[in-house]
Each structure stands twice: as structure tokens, then as C-alpha cells.
PDB file of C-alpha atoms in Angstrom:
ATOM      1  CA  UNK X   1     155.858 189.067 158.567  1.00 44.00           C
ATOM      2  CA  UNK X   2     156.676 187.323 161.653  1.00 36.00           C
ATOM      3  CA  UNK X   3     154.721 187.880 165.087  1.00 36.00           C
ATOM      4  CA  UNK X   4     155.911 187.750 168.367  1.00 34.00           C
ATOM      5  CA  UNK X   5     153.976 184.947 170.129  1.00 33.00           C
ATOM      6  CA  UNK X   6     153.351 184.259 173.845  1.00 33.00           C
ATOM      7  CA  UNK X   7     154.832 180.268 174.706  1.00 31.00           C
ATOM      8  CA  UNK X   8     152.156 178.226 175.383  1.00 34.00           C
ATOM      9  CA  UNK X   9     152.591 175.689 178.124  1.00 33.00           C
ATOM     10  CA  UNK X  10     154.003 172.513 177.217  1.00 34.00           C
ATOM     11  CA  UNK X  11     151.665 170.761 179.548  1.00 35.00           C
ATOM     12  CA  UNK X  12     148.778 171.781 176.925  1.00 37.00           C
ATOM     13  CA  UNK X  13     151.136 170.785 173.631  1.00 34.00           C
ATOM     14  CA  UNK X  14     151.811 167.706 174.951  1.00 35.00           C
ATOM     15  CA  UNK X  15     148.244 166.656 174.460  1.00 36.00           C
ATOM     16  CA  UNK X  16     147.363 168.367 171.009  1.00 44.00           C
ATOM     17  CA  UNK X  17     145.703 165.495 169.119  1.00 44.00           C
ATOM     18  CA  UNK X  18     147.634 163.843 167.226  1.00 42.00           C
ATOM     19  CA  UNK X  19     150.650 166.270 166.936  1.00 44.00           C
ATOM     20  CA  UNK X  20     153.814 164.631 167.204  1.00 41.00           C
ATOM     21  CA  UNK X  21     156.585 166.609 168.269  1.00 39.00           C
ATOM     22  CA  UNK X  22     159.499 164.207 168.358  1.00 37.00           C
ATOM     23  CA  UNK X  23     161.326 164.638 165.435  1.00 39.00           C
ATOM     24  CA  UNK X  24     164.675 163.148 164.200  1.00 40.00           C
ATOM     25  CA  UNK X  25     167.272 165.510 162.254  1.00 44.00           C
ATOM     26  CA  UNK X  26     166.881 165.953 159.424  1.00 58.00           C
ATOM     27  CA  UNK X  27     162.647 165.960 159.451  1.00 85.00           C
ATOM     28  CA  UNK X  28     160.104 167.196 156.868  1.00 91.00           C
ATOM     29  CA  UNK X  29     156.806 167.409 155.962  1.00 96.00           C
ATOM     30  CA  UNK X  30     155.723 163.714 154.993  1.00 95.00           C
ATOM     31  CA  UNK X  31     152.266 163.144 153.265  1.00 95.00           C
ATOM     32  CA  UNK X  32     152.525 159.775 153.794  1.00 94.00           C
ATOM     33  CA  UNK X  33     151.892 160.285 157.498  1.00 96.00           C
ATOM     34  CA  UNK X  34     148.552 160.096 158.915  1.00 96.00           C
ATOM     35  CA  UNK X  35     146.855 163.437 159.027  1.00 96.00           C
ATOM     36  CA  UNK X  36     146.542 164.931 162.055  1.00 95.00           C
ATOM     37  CA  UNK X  37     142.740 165.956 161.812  1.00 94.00           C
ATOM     38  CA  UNK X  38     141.869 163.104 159.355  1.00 95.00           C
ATOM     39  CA  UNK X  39     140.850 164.066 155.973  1.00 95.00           C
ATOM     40  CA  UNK X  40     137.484 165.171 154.098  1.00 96.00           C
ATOM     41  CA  UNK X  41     136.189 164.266 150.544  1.00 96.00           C
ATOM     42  CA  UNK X  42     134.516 167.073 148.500  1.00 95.00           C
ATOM     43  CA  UNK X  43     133.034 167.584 145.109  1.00 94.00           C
ATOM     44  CA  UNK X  44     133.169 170.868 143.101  1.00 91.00           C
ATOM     45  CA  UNK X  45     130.106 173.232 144.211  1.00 87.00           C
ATOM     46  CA  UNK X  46     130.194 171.507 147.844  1.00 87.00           C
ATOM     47  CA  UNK X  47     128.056 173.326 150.686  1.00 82.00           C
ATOM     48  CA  UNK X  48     128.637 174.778 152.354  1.00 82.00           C
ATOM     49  CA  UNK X  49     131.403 176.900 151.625  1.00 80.00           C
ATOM     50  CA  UNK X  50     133.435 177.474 152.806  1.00 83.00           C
ATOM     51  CA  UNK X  51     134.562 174.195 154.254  1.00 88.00           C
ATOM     52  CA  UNK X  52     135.932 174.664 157.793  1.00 89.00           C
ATOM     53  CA  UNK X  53     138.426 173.163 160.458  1.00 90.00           C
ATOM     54  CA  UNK X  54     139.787 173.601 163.321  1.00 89.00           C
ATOM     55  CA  UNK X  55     143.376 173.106 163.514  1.00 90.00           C
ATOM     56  CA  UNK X  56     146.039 173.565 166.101  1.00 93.00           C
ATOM     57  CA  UNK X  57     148.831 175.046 163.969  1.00 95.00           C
ATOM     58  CA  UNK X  58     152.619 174.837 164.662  1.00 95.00           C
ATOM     59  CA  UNK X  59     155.230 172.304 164.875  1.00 94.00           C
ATOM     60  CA  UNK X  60     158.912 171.743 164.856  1.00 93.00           C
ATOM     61  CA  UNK X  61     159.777 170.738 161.299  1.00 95.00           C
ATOM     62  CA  UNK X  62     160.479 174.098 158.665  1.00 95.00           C
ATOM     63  CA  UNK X  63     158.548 174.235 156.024  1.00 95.00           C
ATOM     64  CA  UNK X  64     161.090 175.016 154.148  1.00 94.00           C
ATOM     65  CA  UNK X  65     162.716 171.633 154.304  1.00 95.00           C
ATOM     66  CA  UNK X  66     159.808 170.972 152.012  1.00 94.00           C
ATOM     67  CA  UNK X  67     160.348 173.768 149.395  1.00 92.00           C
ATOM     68  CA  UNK X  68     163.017 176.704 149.665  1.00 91.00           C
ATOM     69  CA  UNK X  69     161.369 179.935 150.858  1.00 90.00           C
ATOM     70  CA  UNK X  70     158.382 178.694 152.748  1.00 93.00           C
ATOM     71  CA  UNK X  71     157.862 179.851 156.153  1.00 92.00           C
ATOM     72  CA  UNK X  72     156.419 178.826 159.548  1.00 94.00           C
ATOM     73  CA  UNK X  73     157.530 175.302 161.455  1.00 95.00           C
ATOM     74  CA  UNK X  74     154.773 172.417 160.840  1.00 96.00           C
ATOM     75  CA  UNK X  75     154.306 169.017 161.968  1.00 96.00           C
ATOM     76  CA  UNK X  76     155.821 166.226 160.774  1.00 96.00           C
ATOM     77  CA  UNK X  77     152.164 164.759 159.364  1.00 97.00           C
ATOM     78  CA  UNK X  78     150.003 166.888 157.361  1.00 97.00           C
ATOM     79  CA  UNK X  79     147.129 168.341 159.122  1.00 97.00           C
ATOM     80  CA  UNK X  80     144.481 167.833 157.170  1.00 97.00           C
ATOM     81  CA  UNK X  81     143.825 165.428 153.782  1.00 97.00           C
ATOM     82  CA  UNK X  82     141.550 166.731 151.315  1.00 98.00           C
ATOM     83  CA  UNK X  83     140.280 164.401 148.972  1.00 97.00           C
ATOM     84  CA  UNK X  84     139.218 166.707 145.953  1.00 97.00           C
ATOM     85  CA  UNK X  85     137.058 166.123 142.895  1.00 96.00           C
ATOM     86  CA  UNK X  86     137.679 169.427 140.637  1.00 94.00           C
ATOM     87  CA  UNK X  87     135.521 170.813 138.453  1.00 90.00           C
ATOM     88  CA  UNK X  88     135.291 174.620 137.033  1.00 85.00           C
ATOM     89  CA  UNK X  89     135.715 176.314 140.005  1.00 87.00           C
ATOM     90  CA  UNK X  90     139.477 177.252 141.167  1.00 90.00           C
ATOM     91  CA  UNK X  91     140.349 176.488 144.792  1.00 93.00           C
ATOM     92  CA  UNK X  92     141.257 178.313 148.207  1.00 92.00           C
ATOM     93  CA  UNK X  93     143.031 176.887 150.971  1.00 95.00           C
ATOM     94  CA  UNK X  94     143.421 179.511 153.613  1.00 92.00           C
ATOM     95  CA  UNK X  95     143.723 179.842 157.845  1.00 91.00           C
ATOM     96  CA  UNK X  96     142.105 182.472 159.903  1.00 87.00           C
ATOM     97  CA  UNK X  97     144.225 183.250 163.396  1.00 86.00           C
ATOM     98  CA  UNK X  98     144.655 185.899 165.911  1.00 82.00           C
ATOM     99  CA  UNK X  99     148.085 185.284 165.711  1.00 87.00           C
ATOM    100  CA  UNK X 100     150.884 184.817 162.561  1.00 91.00           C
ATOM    101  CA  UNK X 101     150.368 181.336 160.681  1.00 94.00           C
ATOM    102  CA  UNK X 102     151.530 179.820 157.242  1.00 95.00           C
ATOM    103  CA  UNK X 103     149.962 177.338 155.347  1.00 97.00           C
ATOM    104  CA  UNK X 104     151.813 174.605 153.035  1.00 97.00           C
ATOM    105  CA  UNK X 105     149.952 172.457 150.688  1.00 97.00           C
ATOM    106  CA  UNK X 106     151.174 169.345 148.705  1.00 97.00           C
ATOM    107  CA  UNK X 107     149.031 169.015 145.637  1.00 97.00           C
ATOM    108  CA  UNK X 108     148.236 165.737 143.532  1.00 96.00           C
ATOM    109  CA  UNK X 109     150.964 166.338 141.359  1.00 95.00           C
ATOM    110  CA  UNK X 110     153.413 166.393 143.761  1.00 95.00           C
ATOM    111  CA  UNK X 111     153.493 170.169 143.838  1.00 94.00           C
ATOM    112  CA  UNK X 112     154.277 172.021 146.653  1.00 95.00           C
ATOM    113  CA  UNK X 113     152.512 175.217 147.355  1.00 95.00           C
ATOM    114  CA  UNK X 114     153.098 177.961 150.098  1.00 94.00           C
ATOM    115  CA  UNK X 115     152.294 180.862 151.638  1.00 93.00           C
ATOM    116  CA  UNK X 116     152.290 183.617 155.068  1.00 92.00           C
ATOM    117  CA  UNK X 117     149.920 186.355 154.556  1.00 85.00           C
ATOM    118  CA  UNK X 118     148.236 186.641 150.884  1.00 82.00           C
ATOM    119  CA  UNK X 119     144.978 186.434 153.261  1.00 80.00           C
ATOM    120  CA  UNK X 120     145.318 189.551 154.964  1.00 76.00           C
ATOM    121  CA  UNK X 121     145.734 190.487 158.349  1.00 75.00           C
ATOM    122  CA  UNK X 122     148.407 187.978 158.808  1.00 84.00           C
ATOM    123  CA  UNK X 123     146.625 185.289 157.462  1.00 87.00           C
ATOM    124  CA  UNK X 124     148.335 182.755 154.806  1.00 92.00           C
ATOM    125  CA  UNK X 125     146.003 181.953 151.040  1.00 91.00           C
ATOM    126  CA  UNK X 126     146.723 179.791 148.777  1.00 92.00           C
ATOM    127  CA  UNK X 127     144.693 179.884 145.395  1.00 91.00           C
ATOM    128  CA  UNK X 128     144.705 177.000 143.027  1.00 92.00           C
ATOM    129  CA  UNK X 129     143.647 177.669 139.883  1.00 87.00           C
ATOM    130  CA  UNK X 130     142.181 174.765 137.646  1.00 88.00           C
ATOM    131  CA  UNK X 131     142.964 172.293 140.401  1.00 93.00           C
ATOM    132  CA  UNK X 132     143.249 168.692 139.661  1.00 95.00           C
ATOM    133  CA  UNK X 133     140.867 166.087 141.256  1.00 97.00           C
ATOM    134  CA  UNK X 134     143.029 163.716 143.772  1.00 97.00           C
ATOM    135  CA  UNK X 135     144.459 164.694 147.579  1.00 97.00           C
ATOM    136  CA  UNK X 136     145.540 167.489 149.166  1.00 98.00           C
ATOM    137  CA  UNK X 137     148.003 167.538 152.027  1.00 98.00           C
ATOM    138  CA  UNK X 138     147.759 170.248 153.922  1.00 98.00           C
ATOM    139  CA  UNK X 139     149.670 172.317 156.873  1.00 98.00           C
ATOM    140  CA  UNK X 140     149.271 174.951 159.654  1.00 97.00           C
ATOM    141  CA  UNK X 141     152.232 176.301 160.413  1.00 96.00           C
ATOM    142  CA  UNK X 142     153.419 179.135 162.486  1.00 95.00           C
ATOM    143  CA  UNK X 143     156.875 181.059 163.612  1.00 92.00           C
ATOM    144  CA  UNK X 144     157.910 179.404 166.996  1.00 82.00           C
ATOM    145  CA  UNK X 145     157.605 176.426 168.798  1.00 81.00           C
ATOM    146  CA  UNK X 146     154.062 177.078 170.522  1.00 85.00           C
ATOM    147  CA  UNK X 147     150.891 176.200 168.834  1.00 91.00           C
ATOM    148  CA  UNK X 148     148.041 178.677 167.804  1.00 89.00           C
ATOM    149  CA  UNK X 149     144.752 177.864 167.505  1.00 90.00           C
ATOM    150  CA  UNK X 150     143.409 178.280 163.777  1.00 89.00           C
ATOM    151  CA  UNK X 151     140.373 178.070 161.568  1.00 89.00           C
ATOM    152  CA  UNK X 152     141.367 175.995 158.175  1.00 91.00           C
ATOM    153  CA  UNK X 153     138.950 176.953 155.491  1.00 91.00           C
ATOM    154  CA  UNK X 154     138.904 175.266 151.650  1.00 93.00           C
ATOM    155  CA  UNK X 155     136.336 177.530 149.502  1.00 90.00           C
ATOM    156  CA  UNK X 156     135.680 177.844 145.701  1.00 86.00           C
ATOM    157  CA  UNK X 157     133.750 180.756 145.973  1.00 79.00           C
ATOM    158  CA  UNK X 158     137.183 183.348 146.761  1.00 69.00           C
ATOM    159  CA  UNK X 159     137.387 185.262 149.527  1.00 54.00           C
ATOM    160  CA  UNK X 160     133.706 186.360 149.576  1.00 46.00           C
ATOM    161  CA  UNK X 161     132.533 186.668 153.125  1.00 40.00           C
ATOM    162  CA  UNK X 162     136.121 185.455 154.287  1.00 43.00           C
ATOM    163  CA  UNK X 163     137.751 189.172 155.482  1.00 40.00           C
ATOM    164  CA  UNK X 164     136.715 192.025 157.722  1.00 40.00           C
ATOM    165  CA  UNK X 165     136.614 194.529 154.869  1.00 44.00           C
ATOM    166  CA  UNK X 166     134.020 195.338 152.579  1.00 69.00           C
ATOM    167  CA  UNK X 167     132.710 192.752 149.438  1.00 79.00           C
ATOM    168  CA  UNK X 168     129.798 192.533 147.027  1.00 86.00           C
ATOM    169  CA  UNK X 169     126.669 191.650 149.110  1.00 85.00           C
ATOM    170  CA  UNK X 170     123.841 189.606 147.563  1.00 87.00           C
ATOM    171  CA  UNK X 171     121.965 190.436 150.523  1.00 83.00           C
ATOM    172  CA  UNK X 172     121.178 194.119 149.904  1.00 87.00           C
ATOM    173  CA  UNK X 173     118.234 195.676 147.618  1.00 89.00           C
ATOM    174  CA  UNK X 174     119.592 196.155 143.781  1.00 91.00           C
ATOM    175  CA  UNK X 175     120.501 199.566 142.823  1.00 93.00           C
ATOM    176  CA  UNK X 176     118.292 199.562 139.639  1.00 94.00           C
ATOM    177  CA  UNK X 177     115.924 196.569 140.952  1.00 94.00           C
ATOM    178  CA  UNK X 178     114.897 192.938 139.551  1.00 96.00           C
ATOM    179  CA  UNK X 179     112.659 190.570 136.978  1.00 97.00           C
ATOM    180  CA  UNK X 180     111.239 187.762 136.910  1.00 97.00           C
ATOM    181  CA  UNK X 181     112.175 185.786 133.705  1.00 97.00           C
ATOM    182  CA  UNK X 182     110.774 182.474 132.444  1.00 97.00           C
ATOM    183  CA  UNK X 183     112.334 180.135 129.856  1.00 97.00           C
ATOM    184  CA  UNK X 184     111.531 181.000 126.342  1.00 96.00           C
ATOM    185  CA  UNK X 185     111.187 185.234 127.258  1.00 97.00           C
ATOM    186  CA  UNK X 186     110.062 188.040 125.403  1.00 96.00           C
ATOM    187  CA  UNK X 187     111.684 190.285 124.045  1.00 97.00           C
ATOM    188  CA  UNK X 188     115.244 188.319 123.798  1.00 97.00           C
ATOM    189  CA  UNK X 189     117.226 189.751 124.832  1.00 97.00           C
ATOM    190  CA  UNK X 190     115.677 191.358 128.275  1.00 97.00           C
ATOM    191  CA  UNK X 191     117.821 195.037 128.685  1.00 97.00           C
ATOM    192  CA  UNK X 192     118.250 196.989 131.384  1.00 97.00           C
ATOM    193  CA  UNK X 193     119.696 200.552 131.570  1.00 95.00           C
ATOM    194  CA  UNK X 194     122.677 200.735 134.652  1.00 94.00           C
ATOM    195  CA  UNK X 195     124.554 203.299 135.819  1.00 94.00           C
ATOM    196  CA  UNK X 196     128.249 200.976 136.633  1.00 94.00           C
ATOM    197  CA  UNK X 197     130.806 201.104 138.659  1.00 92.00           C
ATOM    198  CA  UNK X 198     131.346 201.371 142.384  1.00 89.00           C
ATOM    199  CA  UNK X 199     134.043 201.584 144.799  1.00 85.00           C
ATOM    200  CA  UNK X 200     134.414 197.865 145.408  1.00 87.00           C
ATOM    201  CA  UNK X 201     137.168 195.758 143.977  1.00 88.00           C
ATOM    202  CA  UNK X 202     135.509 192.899 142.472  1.00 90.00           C
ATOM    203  CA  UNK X 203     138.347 190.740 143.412  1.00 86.00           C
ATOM    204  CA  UNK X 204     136.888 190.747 146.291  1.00 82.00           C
ATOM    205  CA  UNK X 205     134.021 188.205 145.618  1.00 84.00           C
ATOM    206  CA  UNK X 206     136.425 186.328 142.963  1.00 82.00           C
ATOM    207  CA  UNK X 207     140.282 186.300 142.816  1.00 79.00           C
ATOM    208  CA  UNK X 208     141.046 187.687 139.126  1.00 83.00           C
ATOM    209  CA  UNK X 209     137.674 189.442 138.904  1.00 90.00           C
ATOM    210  CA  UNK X 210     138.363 192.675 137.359  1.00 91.00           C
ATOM    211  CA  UNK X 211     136.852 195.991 137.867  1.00 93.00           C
ATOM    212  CA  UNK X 212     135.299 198.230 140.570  1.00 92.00           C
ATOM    213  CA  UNK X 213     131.206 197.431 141.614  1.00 93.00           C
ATOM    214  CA  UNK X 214     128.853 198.381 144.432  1.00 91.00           C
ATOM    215  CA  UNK X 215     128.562 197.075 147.266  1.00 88.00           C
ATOM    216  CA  UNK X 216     124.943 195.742 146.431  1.00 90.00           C
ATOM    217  CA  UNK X 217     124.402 194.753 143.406  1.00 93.00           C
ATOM    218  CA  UNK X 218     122.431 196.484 140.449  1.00 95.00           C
ATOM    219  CA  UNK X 219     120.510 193.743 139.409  1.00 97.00           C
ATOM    220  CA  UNK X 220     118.465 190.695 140.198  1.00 97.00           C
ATOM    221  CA  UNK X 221     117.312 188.327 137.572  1.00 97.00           C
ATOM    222  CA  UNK X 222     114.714 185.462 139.153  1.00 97.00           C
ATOM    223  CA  UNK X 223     115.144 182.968 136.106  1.00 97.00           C
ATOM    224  CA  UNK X 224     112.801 179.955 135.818  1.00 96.00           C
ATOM    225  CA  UNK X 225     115.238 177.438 133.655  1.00 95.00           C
ATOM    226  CA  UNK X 226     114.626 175.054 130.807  1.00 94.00           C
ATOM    227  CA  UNK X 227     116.817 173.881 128.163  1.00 94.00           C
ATOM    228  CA  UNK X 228     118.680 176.864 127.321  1.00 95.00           C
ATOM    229  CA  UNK X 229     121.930 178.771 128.010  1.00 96.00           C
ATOM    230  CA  UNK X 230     121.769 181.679 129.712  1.00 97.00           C
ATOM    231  CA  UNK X 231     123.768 185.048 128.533  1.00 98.00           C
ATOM    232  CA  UNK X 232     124.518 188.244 130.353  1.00 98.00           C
ATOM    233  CA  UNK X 233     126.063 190.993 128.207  1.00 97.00           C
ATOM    234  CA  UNK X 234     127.102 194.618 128.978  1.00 97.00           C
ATOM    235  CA  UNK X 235     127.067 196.913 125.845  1.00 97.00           C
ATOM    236  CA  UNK X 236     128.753 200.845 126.880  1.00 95.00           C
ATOM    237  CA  UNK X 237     130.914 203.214 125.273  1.00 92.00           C
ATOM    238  CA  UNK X 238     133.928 202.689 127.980  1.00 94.00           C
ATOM    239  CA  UNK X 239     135.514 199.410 129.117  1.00 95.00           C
ATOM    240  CA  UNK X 240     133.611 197.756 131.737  1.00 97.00           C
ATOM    241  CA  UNK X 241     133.166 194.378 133.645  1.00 97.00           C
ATOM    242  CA  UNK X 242     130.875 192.135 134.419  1.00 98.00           C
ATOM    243  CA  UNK X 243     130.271 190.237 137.688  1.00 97.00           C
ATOM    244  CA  UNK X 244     127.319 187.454 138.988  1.00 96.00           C
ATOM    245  CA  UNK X 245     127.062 185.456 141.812  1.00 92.00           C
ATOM    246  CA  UNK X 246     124.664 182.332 140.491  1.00 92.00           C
ATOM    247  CA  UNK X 247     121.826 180.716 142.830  1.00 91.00           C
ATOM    248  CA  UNK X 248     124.419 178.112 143.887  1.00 86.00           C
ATOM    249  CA  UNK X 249     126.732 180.786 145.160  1.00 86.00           C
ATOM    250  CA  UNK X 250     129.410 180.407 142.393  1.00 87.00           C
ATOM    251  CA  UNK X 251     130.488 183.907 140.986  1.00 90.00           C
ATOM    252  CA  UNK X 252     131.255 184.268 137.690  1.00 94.00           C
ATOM    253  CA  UNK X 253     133.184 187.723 135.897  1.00 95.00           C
ATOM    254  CA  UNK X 254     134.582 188.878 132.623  1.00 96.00           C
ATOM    255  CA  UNK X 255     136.080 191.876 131.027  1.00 95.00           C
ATOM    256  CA  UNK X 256     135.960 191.700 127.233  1.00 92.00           C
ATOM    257  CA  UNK X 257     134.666 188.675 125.922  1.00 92.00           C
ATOM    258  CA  UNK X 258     131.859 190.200 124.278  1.00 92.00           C
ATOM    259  CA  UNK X 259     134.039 191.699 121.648  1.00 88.00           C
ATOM    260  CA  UNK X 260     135.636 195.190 121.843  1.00 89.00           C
ATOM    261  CA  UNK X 261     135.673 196.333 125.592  1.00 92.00           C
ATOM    262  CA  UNK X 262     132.177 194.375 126.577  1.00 96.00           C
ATOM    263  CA  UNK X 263     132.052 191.385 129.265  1.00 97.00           C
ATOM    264  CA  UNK X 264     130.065 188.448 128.658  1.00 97.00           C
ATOM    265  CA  UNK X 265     129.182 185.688 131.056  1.00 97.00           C
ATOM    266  CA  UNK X 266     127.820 182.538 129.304  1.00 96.00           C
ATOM    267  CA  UNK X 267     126.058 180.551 131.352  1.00 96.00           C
ATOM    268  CA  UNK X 268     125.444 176.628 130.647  1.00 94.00           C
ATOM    269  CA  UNK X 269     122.777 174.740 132.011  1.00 93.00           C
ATOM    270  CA  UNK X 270     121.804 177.734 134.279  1.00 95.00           C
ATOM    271  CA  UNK X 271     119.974 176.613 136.941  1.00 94.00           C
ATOM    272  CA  UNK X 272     116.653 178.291 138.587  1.00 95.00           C
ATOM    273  CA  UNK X 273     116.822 181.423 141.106  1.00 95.00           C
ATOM    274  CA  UNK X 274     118.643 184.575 141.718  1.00 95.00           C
ATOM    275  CA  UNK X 275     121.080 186.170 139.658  1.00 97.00           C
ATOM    276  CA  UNK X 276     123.295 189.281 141.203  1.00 96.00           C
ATOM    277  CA  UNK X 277     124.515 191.116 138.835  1.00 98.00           C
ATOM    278  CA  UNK X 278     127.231 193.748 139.037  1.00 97.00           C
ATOM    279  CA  UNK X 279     128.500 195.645 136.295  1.00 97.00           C
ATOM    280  CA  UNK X 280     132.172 197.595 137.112  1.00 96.00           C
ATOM    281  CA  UNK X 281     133.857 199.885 135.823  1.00 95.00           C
ATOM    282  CA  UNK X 282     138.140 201.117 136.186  1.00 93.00           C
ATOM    283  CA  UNK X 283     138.125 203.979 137.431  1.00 82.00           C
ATOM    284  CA  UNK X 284     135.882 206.083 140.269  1.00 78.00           C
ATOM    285  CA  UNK X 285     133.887 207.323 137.499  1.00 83.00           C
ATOM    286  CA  UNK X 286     130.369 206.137 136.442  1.00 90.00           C
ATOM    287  CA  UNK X 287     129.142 205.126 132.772  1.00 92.00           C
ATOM    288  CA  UNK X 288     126.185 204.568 131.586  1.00 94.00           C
ATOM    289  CA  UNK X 289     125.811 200.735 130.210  1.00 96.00           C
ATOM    290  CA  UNK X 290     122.701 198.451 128.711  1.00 97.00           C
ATOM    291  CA  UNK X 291     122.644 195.222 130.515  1.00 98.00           C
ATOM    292  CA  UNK X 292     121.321 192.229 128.130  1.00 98.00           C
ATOM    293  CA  UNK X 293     119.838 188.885 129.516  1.00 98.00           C
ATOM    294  CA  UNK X 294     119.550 186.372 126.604  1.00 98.00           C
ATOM    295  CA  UNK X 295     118.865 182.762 126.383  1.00 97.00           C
ATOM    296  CA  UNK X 296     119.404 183.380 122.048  1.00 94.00           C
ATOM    297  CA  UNK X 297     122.942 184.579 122.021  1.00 79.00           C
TER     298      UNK X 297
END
């Protein structure tokens, strides 16, 4: 959706760093330009996230001189490079404005990716799931010739904390409260009785998470690690979900992978400290489901 934007003065364009505005016909995006704002290196489960930058967004070359349909006039030169080593975790590149921006993104293989306002309010996402490792080109654009200032952020972790609206909070009290478990437990597996569901999309915390939840979650596991895997599994007589945000932040979900309609989250070489868990549901309706923690299964 375009938005009508005030001109800025071309007194203050004139001395955006690094912005050139002189551009022959014929122009488009070129990767092989210096990046406006330089360039950052990160690792999968980087902190913190999400990454930010501040970026003066706008240009005079279309965006879609780089790929049909893409919106928004960039710069010539990317604004950003993001040198990326991947690892599970998809990736979000996505600008926060007060007024209308797109974001373009050239990906190691040469892809181009695009977008105007999968982030809400205006705001342009793009998700990358299973990214490659290698660089990331990346652009601000917006719908006239003035520039608008803008908050680049690159996140694994979604869109949790990202929007105005409502998310699952690891900072509120559990609805059916915590445990402390060490390596090597008894019983295995731990169970817990909760009452799921919520009126949360868990999408929310995770794009592709499936389910509604609470706003705070209904369970906190305090796990002392050793060599072992650790499993959550929901057993109930209705389809449900399951959703957990780990002590390094990462959020993890499932639907049925614990055979008929049960989620299970396996998690490798868990590491020490809080678990949130969330157990959803599909509708606005509650069910009653048994929670297992197991380092056997």
C-alpha cells in the first residue's frame, strides 16, 4: 500500500551517508557496490537479536528493475551486507518506519527476494527459510524520492517482541507453574496435567508455528543438562501443538510429530536453564492434555 509522504529537503538528502543519488538510465540495484552502511558478520544463535540498524531508506532506482513486481525506489548500492553463517534457525530481514518502506534482499544464490508490508503496519518482512551461509545484500526502499528514516532488523527468533500486538511472553508467571529437573530424573518421563490453548496465535513467537497459546506460558522447566536429549511431548484426546522458547531464546513448535495428533519437540544437546512451554490448541476451546518431559524417549 503506498503512503503519501511529506518531501524532505534536498539540503538534508544531499548529505545522507553514503547515498548516491546520481544515477544513469537505465540503473539497478548492484551488489557489487559498496554498501551504504557497511556490512556485519553473524553466526546462527547471534545476540542479541534481533540485530539492528539504522538506515536512511529511499532512493531513485525501482526495485523492480531488479525483479518484476517489487516495490519502493532504492539506491543504487545495497544498504547493508550481511555476512551470514546459517545454521537451524530460518531468517528475518525486516524494517520498522513511521512511514511506508520496502525491503529487497539479494541472497547468496543470486536470489532475489522482496517485499512492502508482510510486517504489519506498513512495514516490509522477508522470511528465509533454511538460509544458506554466504552474503546478503540488502535494501530500504520507499515510494517517492524523499528518504525515511528506518530501523533494519535481521532476527532468527520471528517476530517475537518485533510488533505492537500481543505475543507469547516468557516473562509472566506459568499458568500451571515450574520444576526443577536434573540430568538423569525420576520418574522419566516428568508429566504435567495442562489445561491448552489460548487466544494467541503462536505464529506470533515463530513464523509457521501452529496453534493458539496463552499469553504466558503454562510451564517452566529449570533443566540442569548432561549428556542427554531432551523431549517434550503432549499426549490429549484432540489435536494440539506444542510451543518452547529454549534458554538461548530460540523457539521451537510442532503439531503432530508425536504420532496421531500429538507434537513433539526433540531437543539435542539441550542446554541448561528455562524452558517455556506452551501447549495450543485450534480452536477457542480448551482441552485437557498431559505434558511429558523425557530425556529416555
Amino acid at each position: 500500500m503506498k503512503k503519501t509522504i511529506a518531501l524532505t529537503a534536498m539540503a538534508a538528502i544531499a548529505f545522507a551517508p553514503g547515498v548516491s543519488f546520481a544515477q544513469k538510465n537505465g540503473a539497478r540495484p548492484d551488489f557489487t557496490l559498496d554498501p551504504n552502511y557497511g556490512e556485519v558478520s553473524l553466526e546462527a544463535g547471534f545476540t542479541p537479536d534481533p540485530w539492528t540498524k539504522s538506515i536512511l531508506a529511499g532512493g531513485s532506482v525501482p526495485a523492480s528493475s531488479a525483479r518484476s513486481g517489487c516495490e519502493g525506489s532504492v539506491s543504487a548500492a545495497p544498504d547493508l551486507q550481511l555476512q551470514y553463517e546459517a545454521g537451524e534457525f530460518d531468517l528475518t530481514v525486516r524494517a520498522l518506519a513511521s512511514e511506508d518502506t520496502t525491503l529487497l534482499v539479494n541472497t547468496p544464490s543470486g536470489q532475489w527476494l522482496c517485499d512492502d508490508d508482510s510486517g504489519g503496519d506498513l512495514n516490509p518482512k522477508v522470511l528465509i527459510s533454511d538460509p544458506q551461509s554466504g552474503r546478503y545484500d540488502i535494501w530500504l526502499g520507499t515510494y517517492g524520492n524523499d528518504m525515511v528514516q528506518s530501523t533494519l532488523e535481521i532476527s532468527e527468533l520471528g517476530d517475537s517482541g518485533s510488533s505492537g500486538g500481543e505475543a507469547p511472553d516468557p516473562g509472566l508467571d506459568p499458568n500451571f507453574g515450574s520444576v526443577n529437573l536434573d540430568t538423569g530424573f525420576t520418574p522419566d518421563p516428568h508429566e504435567k496435567s495442562i489445561l491448552a490453548g489460548g487466544s494467541i496465535t503462536a505464529s506470533v513467537a515463530k513464523a509457521g508455528c501452529e496453534g493458539k497459546v496463552s499469553a504466558a506460558a503454562d510451564y517452566q522447566v529449570f533443566f540442569e543438562a548432561g549428556s542427554m536429549d531432551l523431549t517434550f511431548l503432549v499426549e490429549a484426546s484432540e489435536d494440539t501443538t506444542l510451543l518452547i522458547n529454549a534458554p538461548n531464546g530460540r523457539w521451537y513448535c510442532d503439531d503432530d510429530s508425536g504420532g496421531g495428533v500429538n507434537p513433539k519437540v526433540l531437543i539435542t544437546n539441550p542446554q541448561s536453564g528455562r524452558y517455556d512451554v506452551w501447549v495450543g490448541t485450534y480452536g477457542d476451546d480448551m482441552v485437557q492434555s498431559t505434558l511429558k518431559v523425557s530425556e529416555l524417549d
